[in-house]
Amino acid sequence: MSAQRQWHVVPRTKGASALYLLIGVLVAFGPIWQMAHAGKVAALPAIAVVAGLAVIVMAVTGLVSPGLRGR
C-alpha cells in the first residue's frame, strides 16, 4: 500500500479560492438570513452555517498565503 491518496483542503489557485469564498458566503449567510426572519433556529441550517464558515476559512487561507495552496 505505497500509494497514498492526499486530500487537498486549500484550493490550488487564487481564482478557486475566490470562488470558494463566494460559495462560503452564500452557504453561511443564506441560512442566517432565513433564521433571522423566521425567529427560530433549526439544526440543519445551523450546520450549514458552520460548513459555510469552514469554506470561508479555507478560501481566505488560500488567498492570504499562496504557499499553502493545494495542500
Backbone as ProteinMPNN parsed JSONL, in Angstrom:
{"seq_chain_A": "MSAQRQWHVVPRTKGASALYLLIGVLVAFGPIWQMAHAGKVAALPAIAVVAGLAVIVMAVTGLVSPGLRGR", "coords_chain_A": {"N_chain_A": [[0.809, -1.178, 0.0], [1.699, 1.368, -0.976], [0.829, 3.518, -2.39], [-0.609, 6.489, -1.633], [-3.445, 8.439, -0.94], [-3.89, 11.856, -1.242], [-5.441, 14.519, 0.458], [-6.599, 17.554, -0.612], [-7.095, 20.448, 0.894], [-7.004, 23.264, 0.893], [-7.754, 25.472, -1.747], [-6.233, 25.234, -5.049], [-5.623, 27.429, -6.742], [-5.682, 31.068, -7.055], [-8.033, 32.035, -8.15], [-9.791, 29.897, -7.72], [-9.848, 29.986, -4.963], [-11.139, 32.431, -4.566], [-13.63, 31.796, -5.658], [-14.44, 29.763, -3.87], [-14.673, 31.383, -1.626], [-16.863, 33.018, -2.302], [-18.881, 31.053, -2.54], [-18.854, 30.049, 0.068], [-19.716, 32.296, 1.513], [-22.328, 32.564, 0.522], [-23.419, 30.093, 1.338], [-23.157, 30.273, 4.112], [-24.424, 32.702, 4.941], [-26.978, 32.69, 3.872], [-28.717, 30.796, 5.307], [-28.485, 32.099, 7.805], [-29.783, 34.519, 7.343], [-32.364, 33.55, 6.774], [-33.01, 32.326, 9.243], [-32.999, 34.549, 10.884], [-35.202, 35.979, 9.998], [-37.252, 34.149, 10.431], [-37.172, 33.676, 13.12], [-36.581, 31.407, 14.487], [-34.339, 28.727, 15.364], [-33.064, 26.161, 13.616], [-31.695, 22.828, 13.344], [-30.432, 21.855, 10.951], [-30.011, 24.178, 9.228], [-28.236, 25.508, 10.956], [-26.04, 23.812, 10.932], [-25.358, 24.118, 8.268], [-24.487, 26.751, 8.32], [-22.15, 26.525, 9.858], [-20.643, 24.864, 8.17], [-20.419, 26.562, 5.942], [-18.889, 28.633, 7.059], [-16.523, 27.235, 7.509], [-15.7, 26.76, 4.871], [-15.258, 29.387, 4.102], [-13.057, 30.019, 5.72], [-11.117, 28.261, 4.629], [-10.938, 29.347, 2.039], [-10.026, 31.965, 2.515], [-7.564, 31.358, 3.623], [-6.286, 30.282, 1.364], [-6.201, 32.576, -0.221], [-4.677, 34.396, 1.264], [-2.209, 33.181, 1.993], [-0.203, 32.072, -0.328], [1.609, 29.951, -0.375], [0.445, 27.786, 0.851], [-1.424, 26.814, -0.864], [-3.151, 24.194, -2.482], [-2.521, 22.242, -0.661]], "CA_chain_A": [[0.0, 0.0, 0.0], [2.575, 2.531, -1.03], [0.112, 4.64, -2.993], [-1.477, 7.153, -0.676], [-4.292, 9.48, -1.506], [-3.773, 13.097, -0.492], [-6.597, 15.39, 0.466], [-6.224, 18.949, -0.791], [-8.128, 21.222, 1.564], [-6.916, 24.645, 0.418], [-7.81, 25.488, -3.218], [-4.927, 25.314, -5.709], [-5.372, 28.707, -7.417], [-6.299, 32.253, -6.461], [-9.406, 32.085, -8.655], [-10.578, 28.892, -6.997], [-10.034, 30.495, -3.601], [-12.181, 33.46, -4.636], [-14.892, 31.095, -5.87], [-14.768, 29.151, -2.585], [-15.103, 32.451, -0.736], [-18.22, 33.377, -2.698], [-19.766, 29.945, -2.18], [-18.931, 30.007, 1.524], [-20.562, 33.401, 1.97], [-23.715, 32.216, 0.2], [-23.852, 28.967, 2.171], [-23.214, 30.664, 5.516], [-25.318, 33.8, 5.268], [-28.354, 32.376, 3.468], [-29.467, 30.29, 6.467], [-28.532, 33.113, 8.869], [-30.839, 35.453, 6.959], [-33.643, 32.864, 6.942], [-33.282, 32.143, 10.668], [-33.272, 35.859, 11.472], [-36.571, 36.367, 9.662], [-38.187, 33.176, 10.981], [-37.151, 33.753, 14.577], [-36.305, 30.074, 15.037], [-33.057, 28.137, 14.991], [-33.177, 24.726, 13.332], [-30.389, 22.158, 13.36], [-29.813, 21.75, 9.629], [-29.42, 25.46, 8.826], [-27.087, 25.818, 11.817], [-24.93, 23.01, 10.401], [-24.971, 24.767, 7.014], [-23.72, 27.945, 8.667], [-20.813, 26.077, 10.273], [-19.948, 24.406, 6.959], [-20.093, 27.744, 5.162], [-17.775, 29.322, 7.708], [-15.317, 26.441, 7.261], [-15.297, 27.028, 3.491], [-14.711, 30.747, 4.092], [-11.707, 29.944, 6.304], [-10.228, 27.65, 3.635], [-10.749, 30.285, 0.933], [-9.171, 33.065, 2.973], [-6.224, 30.789, 3.745], [-5.734, 30.2, 0.013], [-5.952, 33.915, -0.746], [-3.682, 35.113, 2.068], [-0.898, 32.528, 1.966], [-0.093, 31.259, -1.544], [2.433, 28.765, -0.15], [-0.384, 26.688, 1.333], [-2.408, 26.385, -1.887], [-3.015, 22.822, -2.971], [-2.088, 21.321, 0.402]], "C_chain_A": [[0.863, 1.256, 0.0], [1.876, 3.747, -1.638], [-0.857, 5.228, -1.975], [-2.255, 8.25, -1.376], [-4.179, 10.713, -0.621], [-5.056, 13.903, -0.621], [-6.104, 16.824, 0.366], [-7.357, 19.809, -0.231], [-8.155, 22.657, 1.047], [-6.933, 24.611, -1.11], [-6.439, 25.755, -3.843], [-4.613, 26.68, -6.302], [-6.082, 29.842, -6.695], [-7.763, 32.368, -6.901], [-10.316, 31.094, -7.952], [-10.836, 29.339, -5.564], [-11.126, 31.559, -3.566], [-13.556, 32.832, -4.841], [-15.356, 30.411, -4.59], [-15.28, 30.197, -1.605], [-16.537, 32.86, -1.04], [-19.222, 32.298, -2.286], [-19.937, 29.87, -0.666], [-19.816, 31.101, 2.088], [-22.027, 33.089, 1.699], [-24.25, 31.111, 1.097], [-24.022, 29.391, 3.63], [-24.321, 31.687, 5.788], [-26.744, 33.616, 4.775], [-29.178, 31.836, 4.629], [-29.535, 31.293, 7.624], [-29.663, 34.103, 8.589], [-32.221, 34.828, 7.162], [-33.997, 32.695, 8.416], [-33.602, 33.477, 11.343], [-34.708, 36.292, 11.192], [-37.605, 35.409, 10.253], [-38.255, 33.256, 12.506], [-36.878, 32.43, 15.254], [-34.919, 29.621, 14.587], [-33.273, 26.639, 14.823], [-31.779, 24.129, 13.209], [-29.708, 22.173, 11.995], [-29.277, 23.09, 9.112], [-28.219, 25.863, 9.688], [-25.854, 25.045, 11.358], [-24.44, 23.613, 9.091], [-24.15, 26.019, 7.273], [-22.293, 27.571, 9.05], [-20.012, 25.606, 9.061], [-19.546, 25.59, 6.077], [-18.933, 28.523, 5.743], [-16.463, 28.562, 7.515], [-14.793, 26.668, 5.837], [-14.692, 28.426, 3.377], [-13.288, 30.749, 4.639], [-10.721, 29.335, 5.32], [-9.932, 28.611, 2.494], [-9.829, 31.431, 1.326], [-7.733, 32.578, 3.147], [-5.555, 30.7, 2.38], [-5.413, 31.563, -0.582], [-4.802, 34.607, -0.032], [-2.291, 34.494, 1.952], [-0.799, 31.598, 0.762], [0.739, 29.991, -1.367], [1.624, 27.559, 0.313], [-1.396, 26.186, 0.307], [-2.09, 24.976, -2.35], [-2.53, 21.839, -1.93], [-3.263, 20.781, 1.151]], "O_chain_A": [[0.75, 2.1, 0.89], [2.299, 4.882, -1.415], [-1.789, 4.566, -1.518], [-1.756, 8.898, -2.296], [-4.348, 10.633, 0.596], [-5.67, 13.953, -1.686], [-5.281, 17.258, 1.172], [-8.439, 19.885, -0.813], [-9.229, 23.201, 0.791], [-6.213, 23.817, -1.715], [-5.592, 26.418, -3.244], [-3.444, 27.061, -6.364], [-6.951, 29.626, -5.851], [-8.625, 32.753, -6.111], [-11.463, 31.405, -7.629], [-11.912, 29.099, -5.016], [-11.942, 31.587, -2.645], [-14.539, 33.289, -4.258], [-16.539, 30.469, -4.255], [-16.21, 29.936, -0.841], [-17.339, 33.031, -0.122], [-20.286, 32.604, -1.748], [-21.044, 29.65, -0.175], [-20.578, 30.87, 3.027], [-22.879, 33.326, 2.556], [-25.387, 31.175, 1.562], [-24.933, 28.918, 4.309], [-25.068, 31.551, 6.756], [-27.641, 34.33, 5.225], [-30.249, 32.373, 4.912], [-30.531, 31.335, 8.346], [-30.408, 34.477, 9.495], [-33.138, 35.484, 7.657], [-35.148, 32.894, 8.803], [-34.399, 33.517, 12.28], [-35.355, 36.899, 12.044], [-38.726, 35.824, 10.546], [-39.282, 32.938, 13.105], [-36.939, 32.34, 16.481], [-34.401, 30.073, 13.566], [-33.621, 25.939, 15.775], [-30.803, 24.847, 12.994], [-28.518, 22.477, 11.904], [-28.161, 23.123, 8.593], [-27.286, 26.494, 9.191], [-24.743, 25.573, 11.394], [-23.238, 23.622, 8.826], [-23.217, 26.317, 6.526], [-21.339, 28.219, 8.62], [-18.827, 25.919, 8.943], [-18.445, 25.607, 5.527], [-18.084, 29.021, 5.004], [-15.407, 29.178, 7.372], [-13.584, 26.758, 5.625], [-13.725, 28.628, 2.642], [-12.411, 31.41, 4.084], [-9.603, 29.832, 5.182], [-8.795, 28.684, 2.028], [-8.953, 31.822, 0.555], [-6.79, 33.311, 2.849], [-4.371, 31.012, 2.254], [-4.466, 31.698, -1.358], [-4.031, 35.332, -0.661], [-1.302, 35.216, 1.826], [-1.26, 30.458, 0.822], [0.583, 29.046, -2.141], [2.08, 26.423, 0.179], [-2.139, 25.242, 0.576], [-0.935, 24.614, -2.577], [-2.163, 20.714, -2.268], [-3.094, 19.991, 2.08]]}, "name": "protein", "num_of_chains": 1, "seq": "MSAQRQWHVVPRTKGASALYLLIGVLVAFGPIWQMAHAGKVAALPAIAVVAGLAVIVMAVTGLVSPGLRGR"}
